[in-house]
XYZ file of C-alpha atoms in Angstrom:
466
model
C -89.904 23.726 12.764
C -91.572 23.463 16.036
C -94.562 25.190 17.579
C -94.713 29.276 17.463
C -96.920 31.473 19.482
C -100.517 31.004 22.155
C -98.960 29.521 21.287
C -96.626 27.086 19.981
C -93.907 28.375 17.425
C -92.700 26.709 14.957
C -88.955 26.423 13.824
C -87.555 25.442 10.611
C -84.076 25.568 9.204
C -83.266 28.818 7.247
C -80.511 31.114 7.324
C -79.620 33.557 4.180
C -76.197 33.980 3.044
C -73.627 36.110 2.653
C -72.153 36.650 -0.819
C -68.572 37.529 -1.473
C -67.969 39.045 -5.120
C -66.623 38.689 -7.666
C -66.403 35.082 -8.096
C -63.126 33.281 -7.810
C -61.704 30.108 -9.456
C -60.369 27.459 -7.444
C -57.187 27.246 -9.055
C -56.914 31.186 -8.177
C -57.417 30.570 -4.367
C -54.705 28.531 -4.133
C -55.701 26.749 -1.233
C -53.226 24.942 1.151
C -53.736 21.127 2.535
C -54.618 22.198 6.251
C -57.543 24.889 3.865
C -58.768 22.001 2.403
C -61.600 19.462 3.442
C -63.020 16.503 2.086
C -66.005 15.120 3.438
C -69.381 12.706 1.613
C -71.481 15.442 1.886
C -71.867 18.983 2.905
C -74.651 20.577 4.385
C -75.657 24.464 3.989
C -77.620 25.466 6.801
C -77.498 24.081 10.788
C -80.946 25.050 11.558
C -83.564 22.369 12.601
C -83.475 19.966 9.319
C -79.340 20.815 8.588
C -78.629 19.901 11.835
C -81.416 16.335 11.349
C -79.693 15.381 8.404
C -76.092 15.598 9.683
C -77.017 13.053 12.664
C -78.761 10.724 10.675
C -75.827 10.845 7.775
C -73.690 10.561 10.615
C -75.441 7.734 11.968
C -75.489 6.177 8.767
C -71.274 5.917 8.731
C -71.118 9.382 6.371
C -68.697 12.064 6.811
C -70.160 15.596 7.146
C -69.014 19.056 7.112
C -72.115 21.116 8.125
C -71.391 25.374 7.026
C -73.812 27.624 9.646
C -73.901 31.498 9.368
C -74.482 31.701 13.114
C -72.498 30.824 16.223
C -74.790 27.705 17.458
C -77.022 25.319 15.579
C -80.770 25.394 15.586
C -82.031 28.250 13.256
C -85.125 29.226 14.340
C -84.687 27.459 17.823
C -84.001 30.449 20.336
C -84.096 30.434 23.982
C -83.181 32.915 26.257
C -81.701 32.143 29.805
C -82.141 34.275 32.841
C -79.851 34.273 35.772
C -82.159 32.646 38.633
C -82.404 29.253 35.808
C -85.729 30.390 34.263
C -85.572 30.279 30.123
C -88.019 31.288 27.476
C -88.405 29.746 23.931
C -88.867 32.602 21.137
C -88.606 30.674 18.246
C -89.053 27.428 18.209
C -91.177 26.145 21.559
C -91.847 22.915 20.993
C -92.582 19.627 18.911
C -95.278 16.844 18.037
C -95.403 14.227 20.592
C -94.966 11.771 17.860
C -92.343 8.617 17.408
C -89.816 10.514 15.045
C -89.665 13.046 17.755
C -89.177 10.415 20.391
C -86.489 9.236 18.881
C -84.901 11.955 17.937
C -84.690 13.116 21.451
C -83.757 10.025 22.756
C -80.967 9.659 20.184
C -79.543 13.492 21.890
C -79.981 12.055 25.480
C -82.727 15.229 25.560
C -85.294 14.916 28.688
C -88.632 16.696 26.997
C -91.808 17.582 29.329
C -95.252 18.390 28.005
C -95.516 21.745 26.889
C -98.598 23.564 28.359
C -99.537 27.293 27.989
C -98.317 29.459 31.233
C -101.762 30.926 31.486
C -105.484 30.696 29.848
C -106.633 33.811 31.038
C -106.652 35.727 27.911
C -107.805 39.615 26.415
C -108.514 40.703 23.188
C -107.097 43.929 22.082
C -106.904 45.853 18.695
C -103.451 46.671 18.650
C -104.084 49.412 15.883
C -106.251 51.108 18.759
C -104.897 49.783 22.446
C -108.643 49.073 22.956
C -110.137 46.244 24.406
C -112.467 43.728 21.994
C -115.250 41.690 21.986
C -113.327 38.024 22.512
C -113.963 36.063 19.167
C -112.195 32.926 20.502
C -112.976 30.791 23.284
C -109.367 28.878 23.703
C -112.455 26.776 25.994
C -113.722 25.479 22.724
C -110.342 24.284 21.220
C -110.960 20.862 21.092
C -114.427 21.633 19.785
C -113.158 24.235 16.968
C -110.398 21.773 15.955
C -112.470 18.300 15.459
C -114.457 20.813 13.310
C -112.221 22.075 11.032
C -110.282 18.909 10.676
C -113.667 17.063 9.126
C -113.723 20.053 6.756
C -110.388 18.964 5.418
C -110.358 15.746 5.437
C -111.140 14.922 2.056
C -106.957 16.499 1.321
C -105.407 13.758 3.280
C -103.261 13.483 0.544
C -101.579 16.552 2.256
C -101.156 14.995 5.613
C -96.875 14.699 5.731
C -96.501 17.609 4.808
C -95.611 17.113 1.499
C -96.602 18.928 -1.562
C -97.851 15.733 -2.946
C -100.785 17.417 -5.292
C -103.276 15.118 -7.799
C -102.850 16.338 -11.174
C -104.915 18.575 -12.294
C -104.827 20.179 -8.738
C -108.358 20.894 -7.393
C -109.430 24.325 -7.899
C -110.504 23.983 -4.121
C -106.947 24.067 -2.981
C -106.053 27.065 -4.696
C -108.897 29.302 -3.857
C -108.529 32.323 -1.045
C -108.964 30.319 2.300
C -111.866 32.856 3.096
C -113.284 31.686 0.266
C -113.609 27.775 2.397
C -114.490 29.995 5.457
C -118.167 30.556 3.771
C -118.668 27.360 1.595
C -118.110 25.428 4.746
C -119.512 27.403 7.341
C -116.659 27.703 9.607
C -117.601 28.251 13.119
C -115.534 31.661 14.330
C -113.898 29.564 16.859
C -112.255 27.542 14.758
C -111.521 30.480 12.222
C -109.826 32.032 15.399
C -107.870 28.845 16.416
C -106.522 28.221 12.946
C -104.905 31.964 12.532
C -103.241 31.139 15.824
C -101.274 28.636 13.911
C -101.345 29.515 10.379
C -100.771 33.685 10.875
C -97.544 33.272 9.540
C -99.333 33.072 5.776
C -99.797 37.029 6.681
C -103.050 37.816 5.002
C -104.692 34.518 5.871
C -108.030 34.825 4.553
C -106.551 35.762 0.885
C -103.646 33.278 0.693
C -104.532 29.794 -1.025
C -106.055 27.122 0.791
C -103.357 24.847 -0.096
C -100.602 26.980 2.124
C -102.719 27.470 4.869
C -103.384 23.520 5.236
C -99.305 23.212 4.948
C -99.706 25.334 8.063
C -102.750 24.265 9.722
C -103.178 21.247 8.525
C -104.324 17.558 9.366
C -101.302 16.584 10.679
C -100.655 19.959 12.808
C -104.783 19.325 14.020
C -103.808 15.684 15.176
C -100.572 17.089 16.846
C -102.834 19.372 18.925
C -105.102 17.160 20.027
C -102.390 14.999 21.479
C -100.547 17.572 22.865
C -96.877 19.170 22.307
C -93.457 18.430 24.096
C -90.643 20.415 24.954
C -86.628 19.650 25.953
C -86.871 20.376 29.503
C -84.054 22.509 29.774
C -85.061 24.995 26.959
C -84.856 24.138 23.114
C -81.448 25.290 23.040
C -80.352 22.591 25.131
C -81.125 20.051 21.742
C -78.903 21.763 19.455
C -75.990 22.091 22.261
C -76.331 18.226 22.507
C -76.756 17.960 18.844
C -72.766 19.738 18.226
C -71.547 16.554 20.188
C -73.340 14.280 18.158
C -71.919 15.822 14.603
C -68.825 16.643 15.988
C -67.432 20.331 16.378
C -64.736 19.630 14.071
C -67.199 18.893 10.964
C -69.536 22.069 11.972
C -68.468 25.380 10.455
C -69.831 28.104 12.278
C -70.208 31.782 11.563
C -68.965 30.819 7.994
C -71.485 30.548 4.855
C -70.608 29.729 0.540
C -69.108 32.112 -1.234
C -68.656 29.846 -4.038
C -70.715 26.454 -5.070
C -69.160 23.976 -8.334
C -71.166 21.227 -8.951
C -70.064 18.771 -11.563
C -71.935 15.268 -12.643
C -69.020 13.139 -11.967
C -66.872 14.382 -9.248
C -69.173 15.759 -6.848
C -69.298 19.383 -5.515
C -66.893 21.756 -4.255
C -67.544 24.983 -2.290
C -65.304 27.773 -0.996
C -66.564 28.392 2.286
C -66.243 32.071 3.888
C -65.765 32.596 7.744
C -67.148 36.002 8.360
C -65.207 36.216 11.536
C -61.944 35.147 10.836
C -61.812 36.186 7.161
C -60.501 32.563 6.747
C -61.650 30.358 3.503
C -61.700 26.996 3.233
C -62.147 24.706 0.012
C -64.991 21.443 1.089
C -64.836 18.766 -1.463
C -67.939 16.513 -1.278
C -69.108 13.812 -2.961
C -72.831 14.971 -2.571
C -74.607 18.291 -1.601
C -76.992 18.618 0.662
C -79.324 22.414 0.497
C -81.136 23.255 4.022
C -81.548 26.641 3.867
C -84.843 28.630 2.160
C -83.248 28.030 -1.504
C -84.355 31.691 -2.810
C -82.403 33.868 -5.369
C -80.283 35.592 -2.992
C -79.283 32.447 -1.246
C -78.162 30.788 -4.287
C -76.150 33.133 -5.585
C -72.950 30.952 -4.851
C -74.445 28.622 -7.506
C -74.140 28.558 -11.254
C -78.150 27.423 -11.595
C -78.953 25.745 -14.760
C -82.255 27.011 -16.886
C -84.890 24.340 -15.135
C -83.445 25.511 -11.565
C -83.686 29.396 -11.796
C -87.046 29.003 -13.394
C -88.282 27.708 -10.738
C -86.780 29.136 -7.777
C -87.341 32.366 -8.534
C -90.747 32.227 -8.313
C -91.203 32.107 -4.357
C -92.720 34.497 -2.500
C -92.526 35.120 1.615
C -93.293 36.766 4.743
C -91.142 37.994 7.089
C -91.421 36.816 10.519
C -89.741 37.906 14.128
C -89.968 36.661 17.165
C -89.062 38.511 20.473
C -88.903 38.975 24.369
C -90.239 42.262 25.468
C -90.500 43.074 29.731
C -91.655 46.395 31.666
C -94.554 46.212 29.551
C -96.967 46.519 32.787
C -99.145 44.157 31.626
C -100.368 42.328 34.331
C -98.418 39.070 34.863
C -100.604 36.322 33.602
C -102.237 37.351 31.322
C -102.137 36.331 27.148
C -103.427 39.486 25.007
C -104.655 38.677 21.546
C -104.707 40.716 18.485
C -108.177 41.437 17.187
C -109.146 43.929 14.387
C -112.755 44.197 14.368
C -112.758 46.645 11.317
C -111.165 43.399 9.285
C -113.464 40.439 8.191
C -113.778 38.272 11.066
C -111.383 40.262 13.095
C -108.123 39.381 11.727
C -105.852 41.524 11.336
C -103.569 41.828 8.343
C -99.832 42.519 7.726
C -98.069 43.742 9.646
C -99.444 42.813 12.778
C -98.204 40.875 16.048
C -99.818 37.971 16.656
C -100.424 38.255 20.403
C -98.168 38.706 23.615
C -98.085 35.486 25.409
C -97.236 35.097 29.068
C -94.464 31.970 28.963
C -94.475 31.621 32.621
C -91.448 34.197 33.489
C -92.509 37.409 35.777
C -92.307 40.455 33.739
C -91.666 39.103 30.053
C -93.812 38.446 26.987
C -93.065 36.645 23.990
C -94.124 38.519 20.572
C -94.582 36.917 17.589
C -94.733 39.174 14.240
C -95.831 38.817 10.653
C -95.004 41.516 8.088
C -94.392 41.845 4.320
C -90.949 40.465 3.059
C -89.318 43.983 3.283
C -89.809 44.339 6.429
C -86.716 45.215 8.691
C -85.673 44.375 12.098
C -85.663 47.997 13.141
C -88.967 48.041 11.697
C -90.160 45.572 13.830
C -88.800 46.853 17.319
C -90.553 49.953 15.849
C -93.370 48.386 15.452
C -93.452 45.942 18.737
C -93.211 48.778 21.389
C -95.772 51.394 19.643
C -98.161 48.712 19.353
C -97.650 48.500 23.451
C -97.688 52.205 24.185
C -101.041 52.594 22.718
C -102.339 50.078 24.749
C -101.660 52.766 27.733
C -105.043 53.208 29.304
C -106.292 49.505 29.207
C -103.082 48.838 30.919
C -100.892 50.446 33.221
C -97.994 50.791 30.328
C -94.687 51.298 31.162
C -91.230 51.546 29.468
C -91.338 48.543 27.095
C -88.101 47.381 26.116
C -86.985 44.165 23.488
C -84.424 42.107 25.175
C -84.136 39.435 22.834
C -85.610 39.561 19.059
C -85.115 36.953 16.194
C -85.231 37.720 12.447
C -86.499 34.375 11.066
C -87.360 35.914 7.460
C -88.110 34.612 4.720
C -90.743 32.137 6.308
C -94.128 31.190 4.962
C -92.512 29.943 1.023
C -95.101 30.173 -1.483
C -95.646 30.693 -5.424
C -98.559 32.003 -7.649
C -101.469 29.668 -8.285
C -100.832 29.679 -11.744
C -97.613 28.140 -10.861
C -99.100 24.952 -8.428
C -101.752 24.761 -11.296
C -98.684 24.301 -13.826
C -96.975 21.307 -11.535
C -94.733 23.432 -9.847
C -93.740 21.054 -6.979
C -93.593 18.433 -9.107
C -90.904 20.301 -10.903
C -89.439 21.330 -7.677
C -89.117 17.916 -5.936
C -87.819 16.787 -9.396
C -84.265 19.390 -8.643
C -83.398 16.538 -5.909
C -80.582 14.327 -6.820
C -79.879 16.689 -9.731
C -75.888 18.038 -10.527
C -75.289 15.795 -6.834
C -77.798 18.626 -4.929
C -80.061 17.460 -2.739
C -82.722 19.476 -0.563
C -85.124 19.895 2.718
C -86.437 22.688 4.808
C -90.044 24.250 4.482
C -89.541 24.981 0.674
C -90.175 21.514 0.242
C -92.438 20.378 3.085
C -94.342 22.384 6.041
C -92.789 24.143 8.613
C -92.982 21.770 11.401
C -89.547 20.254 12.609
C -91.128 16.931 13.494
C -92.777 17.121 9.572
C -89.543 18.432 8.723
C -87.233 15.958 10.213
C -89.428 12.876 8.647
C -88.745 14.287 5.378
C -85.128 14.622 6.060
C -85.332 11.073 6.799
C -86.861 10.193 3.491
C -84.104 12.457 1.241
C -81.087 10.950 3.254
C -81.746 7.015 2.588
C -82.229 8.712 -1.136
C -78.851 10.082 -0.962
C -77.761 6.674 0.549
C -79.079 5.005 -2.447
């Protein structure tokens, strides 16, 4: 995914679908030759790894046809334009300066700049209150608070892609509450603070396991840091809009998602595809089947799971997540305000909370970023968004808040029970690829940063090439 929030937000490829019941048979459809497509493979889900995949199977001489619930491609990747030529990034802001980035870019023809905060100047606020706080992060100290933490964790470089790739028996370390590592290891407050900046979407970060915080926060997301982020110049959005020309607008189906998913071990996969604006249906024959949305329950549904794949699958957990644009605030213009509870340990605050409202570096506008239990609606969280701001009336000169933009990227933050990792759960999980001609990537399988993401992609399509 990219970088979220102070911050950098991160993006990652998930979209849930839309079920049409009861199930119908092929043979009952009756499809006609123009309703029919046959491609190599087809792709659920055009957000940041769908859309990865495509280009690289594309690249590689396959056909695709790629089956996207929205309008564009990009999932999480949101930017807003404003008339004068000013954008902001709400999702997705930016990426590791690293080579599989590079390249990536430079295979779109996408100019990227470095991407820097709008503004250091920064207050601390309990947003449960509207009161100012004691600061309990010096964003002076990050380089400081980041070398530090990253020596605490560097004995799990075994973690470092990404990748669930646990030792068996898994060390109890891992799976211990992160607050837990807080006091064996003595971390310094100011890296405590710079790590929730990053790894808030866990929700409760202090009790969640230390192995999903480091898929968050990790040694490859500390390196990333300390070299510094980059950013398409002309907004994220402008990588997807160059990535329709590279897959080709006649193999992307947008606003469309499966209604209906055969898999069979010799002749490949077919799925009835449902465009929810046209009412149209179309029949995709593939010889392979590649998953890149968040493969829960409810997004399955179109599939007729065996035993070993339900089993597992419905065991994840997640957060809900929104990002959004809010202006009129009257906060002054350049100025970050950070969330701070000081009645929770260390001053964290717990679900649901925003993260902070950043200043991107357009007059008048905020970004929000916030993390909620997995019920949480998106009325709930406009709710929740502007009566946070109207209490802070009296530390600022609060106006008439108002959401222009706001981005349901639920489910986000993938996890299962301990007792589950203990028991080899990713093992099990990473052994689903290649099985009934279904393959799989997104941040079910590997941590939710695109860059992270996109090298993984890499590594499942030469396996599908095989």
């Amino acid at each position: 995914m990219g970088l979220r929030s102070v911050g950098f937000w991160l993006l990652a490829t998930a979209v849930p679908l839309v079920l049409s019941a009861p199930r119908a048979s092929e043979s009952d459809l009756h499809f006609q030759p123009e309703d029919i497509v046959t491609r190599d493979v087809c792709i659920l889900g055009g957000g940041s790894t769908g859309t990865y995949a495509a280009i690289r199977l594309r690249d590689k001489g396959q056909d695709v046809a790629v089956v996207e619930p929205k309008d564009r491609l990009g999932g999480h990747a949101e930017t807003e334009y404003f008339a004068d030529g000013q954008y902001m990034n709400y999702g997705v802001r930016g990426f590791f300066n690293d080579q599989v980035t590079r390249d990536y870019l430079a295979r779109l023809d996408v100019d990227y700049k470095p991407l820097l905060p709008a503004t250091l100047a920064t207050d601390y606020v309990n947003f449960k209150t509207g009161q100012v706080v004691p600061p309990s992060f010096n964003i002076l100290t990050t380089v400081v608070a980041a070398t530090l933490y990253r020596l605490s964790i560097e004995k799990f470089d075994y973690l470092k892609d990404g990748l669930y790739n646990l030792p068996e028996p898994v060390p109890d370390e891992l799976l211990q509450p992160f607050g837990e590592f807080v006091k064996s290891h003595l971390l310094h407050e100011n890296a405590l603070g710079l790590v929730f900046l990053f790894a808030s979407s866990t929700g409760n970060m202090l009790e969640m396991p230390l192995l999903y915080v480091l898929q968050t926060f990790g040694i490859a997301h500390v390196d990333a840091l300390l070299t510094g982020y980059i950013t398409p110049t002309d907004g994220v959005a402008a990588l997807y809009r160059k990535a329709v020309d590279a897959i080709g607008r006649e193999n992307i189906m947008f606003e469309s998602t499966a209604a209906e998913v055969t898999r069979t071990s010799d002749s490949g996969v077919s799925i009835v595809v449902h465009n929810h604006s046209t009412g149209r249906r179309t029949l995709v024959k593939a010889k392979k089947l590649l998953v890149a949305f968040p493969p829960t329950m409810a997004n399955m549904r179109p599939f007729e799971l065996d035993s070993a794949e339900a089993e597992l699958l419905q065991k994840f957990h997640w957060q809900s997540y929104f990002g959004a644009i809010v202006n009129n605030t009257g906060i002054p213009t350049g100025r970050n305000v950070v969330n701070r509870d000081p009645f929770e340990p260390y001053s964290l605050p717990v679900p649901p909370f925003q993260v902070q409202l950043t200043d991107a570096g357009v007059p008048g506008y905020l970004l929000s970023k916030l993390v909620a239990d997995a019920d949480f609606t998106a009325q709930d969280a406009r709710d929740f968004i502007l009566s946070s701001i109207h209490r802070m009336n009296g530390t600022y000169p609060i106006e008439e808040p108002e959401i222009t933009a706001l981005a349901d990227h639920t489910p986000l933050s993938m996890t299962v029970p301990v007792e589950d990792v203990r028991a080899g759960f990713y093992r099990k999980l990473y052994a689903l690829q290649g099985q009934h001609n279904t393959w799989y990537t997104g941040y079910a399988f590997c941590s939710d940063m695109s860059s992270l993401l996109w090298a993984y992609a890499d590594t499942i399509v030469d396996r599908m090439m095989a």
